[in-house]
XYZ file of C-alpha atoms in Angstrom:
336
model
C 13.485 -24.867 17.511
C 15.352 -21.475 17.982
C 14.061 -18.497 16.551
C 14.947 -17.929 12.831
C 15.572 -21.826 12.354
C 16.374 -22.112 8.837
C 15.491 -24.422 6.545
C 16.257 -24.865 2.609
C 14.280 -27.697 1.772
C 12.173 -30.662 2.954
C 11.921 -33.845 1.223
C 8.826 -35.572 2.112
C 8.104 -39.260 0.877
C 5.417 -42.258 1.884
C 6.640 -45.456 1.784
C 4.412 -48.649 1.740
C 6.177 -51.677 2.525
C 5.698 -55.578 2.924
C 8.643 -57.733 4.314
C 11.530 -57.983 3.572
C 12.188 -54.404 3.007
C 15.361 -52.202 3.447
C 15.582 -48.708 3.153
C 19.194 -46.846 3.687
C 19.443 -43.466 3.634
C 22.576 -41.440 2.407
C 21.611 -37.933 1.359
C 23.494 -36.258 4.286
C 20.021 -34.472 5.393
C 21.077 -32.310 8.621
C 17.396 -33.715 10.322
C 15.114 -36.987 9.286
C 11.966 -37.171 10.426
C 10.848 -40.797 10.628
C 7.216 -41.377 11.620
C 5.507 -45.132 11.014
C 1.800 -44.649 9.920
C 1.412 -48.111 10.206
C 3.503 -51.224 11.238
C 6.664 -50.342 12.428
C 10.572 -50.465 11.848
C 14.005 -51.238 13.007
C 16.381 -47.971 12.694
C 19.997 -48.294 12.567
C 22.944 -45.852 12.435
C 26.267 -46.408 11.178
C 27.506 -43.816 14.431
C 26.164 -46.362 17.152
C 25.957 -49.813 15.506
C 22.458 -50.644 17.143
C 19.084 -50.837 15.944
C 16.156 -49.345 17.777
C 12.590 -50.304 16.401
C 9.904 -47.374 15.935
C 6.079 -47.853 16.316
C 3.412 -46.335 15.298
C 2.723 -43.355 18.166
C 6.568 -42.720 17.453
C 8.456 -40.191 15.979
C 12.394 -40.678 15.068
C 14.584 -37.817 14.789
C 17.782 -38.897 13.026
C 20.722 -36.155 13.386
C 22.744 -35.912 10.129
C 24.779 -36.317 8.042
C 26.078 -39.709 8.811
C 23.826 -42.565 6.824
C 20.900 -44.733 8.321
C 18.809 -47.661 7.570
C 15.098 -48.578 8.201
C 14.568 -51.937 7.383
C 11.894 -54.967 8.717
C 14.569 -56.268 10.707
C 17.492 -55.113 13.257
C 21.085 -55.111 11.819
C 22.555 -57.657 14.810
C 21.549 -60.882 15.196
C 17.370 -61.492 15.567
C 16.061 -61.864 18.546
C 13.183 -63.920 18.714
C 9.993 -62.141 17.094
C 12.482 -59.639 15.889
C 11.620 -59.864 12.062
C 8.478 -57.763 11.311
C 5.984 -59.106 9.200
C 3.320 -56.969 9.029
C 2.831 -54.313 6.130
C 4.608 -50.816 6.853
C 3.794 -47.472 5.852
C 6.455 -45.002 6.635
C 6.499 -40.901 6.527
C 9.869 -39.780 5.641
C 10.789 -35.824 5.856
C 14.229 -34.916 5.530
C 15.496 -31.899 6.271
C 18.233 -29.727 4.929
C 19.226 -27.023 6.709
C 22.651 -24.528 7.088
C 23.466 -21.464 9.049
C 24.595 -20.978 12.471
C 21.343 -20.321 14.210
C 20.369 -23.837 12.658
C 23.786 -25.355 13.925
C 22.726 -23.984 17.610
C 19.485 -26.403 17.697
C 21.889 -29.595 15.859
C 24.543 -29.358 18.307
C 22.726 -30.195 21.328
C 20.715 -33.331 19.645
C 21.941 -37.061 20.090
C 22.349 -38.860 17.003
C 18.996 -40.797 17.290
C 16.047 -39.808 19.349
C 12.896 -41.726 19.470
C 9.791 -40.251 21.219
C 6.723 -41.558 21.997
C 3.351 -38.990 21.123
C 2.633 -37.084 24.290
C 0.674 -33.829 24.854
C 3.270 -31.270 23.539
C 0.907 -30.408 20.663
C -2.600 -30.650 22.293
C -2.584 -34.367 22.190
C -3.902 -34.502 18.367
C -0.619 -36.224 17.397
C -2.846 -39.345 16.187
C -5.332 -37.109 14.342
C -2.378 -35.344 12.926
C -0.527 -38.969 11.517
C -4.274 -39.725 9.763
C -4.208 -36.481 8.234
C -0.675 -36.653 7.264
C -1.557 -40.275 5.481
C -4.269 -39.007 3.677
C -2.335 -35.670 2.364
C 0.893 -37.713 1.208
C -1.107 -40.692 -0.281
C -4.081 -38.545 -2.486
C -3.157 -35.910 -4.762
C -4.783 -32.534 -3.813
C -4.267 -28.590 -4.775
C -1.637 -27.178 -2.329
C -0.512 -30.253 -0.822
C 3.073 -29.714 -0.737
C 2.342 -26.175 1.610
C 0.191 -28.672 3.886
C 2.404 -31.190 4.307
C 5.338 -28.719 5.139
C 3.571 -27.212 7.531
C 1.888 -30.415 9.385
C 5.407 -31.953 9.400
C 6.921 -28.658 10.645
C 4.697 -28.848 13.346
C 5.080 -32.543 14.142
C 9.010 -32.119 14.259
C 8.537 -29.006 16.862
C 6.432 -31.270 19.119
C 9.145 -33.984 18.899
C 11.793 -31.395 19.530
C 10.076 -30.371 22.711
C 9.607 -33.935 23.606
C 13.355 -35.012 23.550
C 14.072 -31.800 25.587
C 11.605 -32.447 28.125
C 13.386 -36.263 28.801
C 15.375 -36.382 31.762
C 18.751 -37.613 30.024
C 18.234 -34.871 27.315
C 21.127 -32.176 27.470
C 19.005 -29.032 26.646
C 20.645 -25.879 26.203
C 20.347 -23.232 28.587
C 18.630 -20.368 26.701
C 15.606 -23.429 26.182
C 15.198 -24.129 29.645
C 15.009 -20.660 30.458
C 12.603 -19.848 28.027
C 9.929 -21.009 30.784
C 11.505 -18.864 33.530
C 9.175 -16.228 34.777
C 12.074 -13.656 35.209
C 14.571 -15.160 32.191
C 12.287 -15.996 29.412
C 10.566 -12.485 28.665
C 14.268 -10.831 28.486
C 15.228 -14.118 25.958
C 11.896 -13.311 23.840
C 12.617 -9.536 23.562
C 16.123 -9.974 22.466
C 15.133 -12.848 20.136
C 12.474 -10.606 18.791
C 14.147 -7.580 18.442
C 17.688 -7.833 18.508
C 18.531 -4.585 16.833
C 17.156 -2.623 19.704
C 20.194 -0.533 21.576
C 19.713 -2.701 24.567
C 21.037 -2.161 28.129
C 21.236 -3.494 31.478
C 18.422 -1.547 32.750
C 16.056 -1.793 29.791
C 16.297 -5.451 29.911
C 15.920 -5.572 33.880
C 12.503 -3.762 32.889
C 11.426 -6.726 30.356
C 11.763 -8.843 33.253
C 9.995 -6.694 36.149
C 13.350 -7.123 38.623
C 16.568 -5.189 39.755
C 19.024 -5.643 37.319
C 21.461 -7.572 39.749
C 18.821 -9.845 40.505
C 18.255 -10.263 36.418
C 22.256 -10.426 36.095
C 22.237 -13.610 38.257
C 19.620 -15.343 37.698
C 20.282 -14.790 33.732
C 23.787 -16.058 34.324
C 22.632 -19.161 36.258
C 20.131 -20.620 33.701
C 21.814 -19.580 30.554
C 25.097 -19.779 31.680
C 26.714 -16.531 30.521
C 25.478 -12.870 31.552
C 22.377 -10.828 29.461
C 24.767 -8.961 27.315
C 26.750 -11.400 26.385
C 24.249 -14.007 25.139
C 22.817 -10.844 23.758
C 26.387 -10.248 21.755
C 26.337 -14.014 20.749
C 23.012 -13.877 19.096
C 23.469 -10.530 17.361
C 26.363 -12.287 15.972
C 24.961 -15.550 15.255
C 22.142 -13.311 13.028
C 24.509 -11.345 11.350
C 26.163 -14.392 10.018
C 22.998 -15.736 8.637
C 22.187 -12.649 7.164
C 25.284 -12.151 5.490
C 24.282 -15.886 3.593
C 21.166 -14.772 2.678
C 20.935 -10.986 1.874
C 22.399 -8.926 -0.757
C 22.804 -6.009 1.682
C 25.919 -4.745 2.422
C 27.628 -5.006 5.424
C 26.881 -1.946 6.942
C 23.022 -2.729 6.145
C 23.316 -5.895 7.419
C 25.096 -4.842 11.102
C 22.317 -2.351 11.504
C 19.664 -4.702 11.352
C 20.997 -6.564 14.342
C 21.922 -2.971 16.161
C 24.774 -2.222 15.278
C 25.334 1.326 13.751
C 29.587 1.213 13.311
C 29.900 -1.037 10.479
C 34.071 -1.064 11.406
C 33.722 -1.904 14.572
C 31.347 -4.369 13.846
C 33.373 -5.920 11.460
C 36.012 -6.499 14.146
C 34.028 -7.870 16.432
C 32.352 -10.414 13.740
C 36.077 -11.854 13.093
C 36.926 -12.094 16.406
C 34.052 -14.302 16.835
C 33.918 -16.371 13.897
C 37.746 -15.954 12.578
C 36.903 -14.662 9.645
C 35.704 -11.415 7.882
C 32.388 -10.830 7.035
C 33.194 -10.930 3.107
C 34.867 -13.863 3.467
C 32.421 -15.086 5.395
C 29.487 -14.780 3.006
C 31.603 -15.487 0.025
C 32.478 -19.044 1.614
C 28.891 -19.605 2.729
C 27.004 -18.556 -0.137
C 29.149 -20.722 -2.161
C 27.871 -23.709 0.171
C 24.125 -22.598 -0.015
C 23.933 -22.278 -3.824
C 25.423 -25.963 -4.097
C 22.812 -27.092 -1.979
C 19.892 -25.087 -3.973
C 21.597 -26.707 -6.899
C 20.597 -30.174 -5.653
C 17.413 -29.113 -4.154
C 16.443 -28.327 -8.215
C 18.247 -31.022 -9.294
C 16.081 -33.404 -7.329
C 12.774 -31.868 -8.022
C 13.663 -32.354 -11.442
C 14.294 -35.943 -11.253
C 11.669 -36.604 -8.246
C 8.895 -38.289 -10.685
C 11.793 -40.641 -12.395
C 13.087 -41.586 -9.438
C 9.835 -43.137 -7.895
C 9.464 -44.927 -11.069
C 12.980 -46.279 -10.801
C 12.773 -47.030 -7.166
C 9.620 -49.559 -8.183
C 11.660 -50.737 -11.020
C 14.474 -51.888 -8.964
C 12.554 -53.228 -6.403
C 10.238 -55.293 -8.388
C 7.128 -54.002 -6.840
C 4.007 -53.093 -8.385
C 0.627 -52.266 -6.748
C 1.205 -52.958 -3.121
C 4.394 -50.641 -3.117
C 3.741 -47.406 -3.528
C 5.841 -44.029 -3.243
C 4.110 -40.903 -3.178
C 6.476 -38.258 -3.632
C 5.180 -34.809 -2.258
C 7.984 -33.154 -2.834
C 11.372 -33.983 -4.798
C 12.138 -37.768 -4.016
C 15.538 -36.982 -1.939
C 18.534 -39.023 -3.325
C 18.562 -41.222 0.391
C 15.707 -43.091 -0.686
C 16.735 -43.909 -4.122
C 20.330 -44.940 -2.970
C 19.083 -48.019 -1.648
C 15.389 -49.297 -1.493
C 15.404 -53.067 -1.961
C 14.151 -56.188 -0.613
C 16.625 -57.987 1.396
């Protein structure tokens, strides 16, 4: 993920299901991670109208905010043997994200990506799944912290696997991070955007001449180094405005600008609104998401019980809510 990708909260739900079953997700999460721990599931989205089978050993990433379903059968006409007959255990993590940095990632993802386990995380995905299953099923002190970090790890592994696929349209900065010349320069700008970078200073990070860096950077990333730096600073500045109470001048200094008035004018050219207006609009949206997260946390236990009551299932079908149970699960969890 890009540096500073901001996740407001992640809802994690473990579901044990016996056919027939359907789960409809309508929460509008920016990213949803679907991980079969046992069995399999058919994943269908409103956007493409098709169904994809997700098995153990695969991870599905669904880009929101559109609704989608997981079920024991495809949505379209069933080919022979399509309906699942075995018990399924699913782990679903719904990520609610916002901010300009996060949109850099979301904008290049497909509506659905199904990735097989690979070597992106040292070949330990099978053991990670077993540990996730154990953590989600049994109450343990600090379970939520552990699950959040493990799910983040699985998400990063899946994203890296997707960007390595031939059909993936990975952003230039992602491909360039592995370049021996441009990679160190990108990491330096990401790590210290407030530094007074010059062409000479960036070339020194790469150990090449300024002309060599400029040509190679532009070819791989798509824009010259200082243009990328300006875009990155404006993106960071937008998110800092939303999450900080500091003045515009103080935030501008955090991304390398001493002249607040000049930077405000540059920000308006880049985002089409003034810093103050951007902060007011986006903080209101951020606060609304935070309120929704708090409501989910407060009603989580009741929703879990309600799901079981609505489906008429006891014993064999268990919901283990390790965080707030998301509205996406509560919306429709029923045998069909």
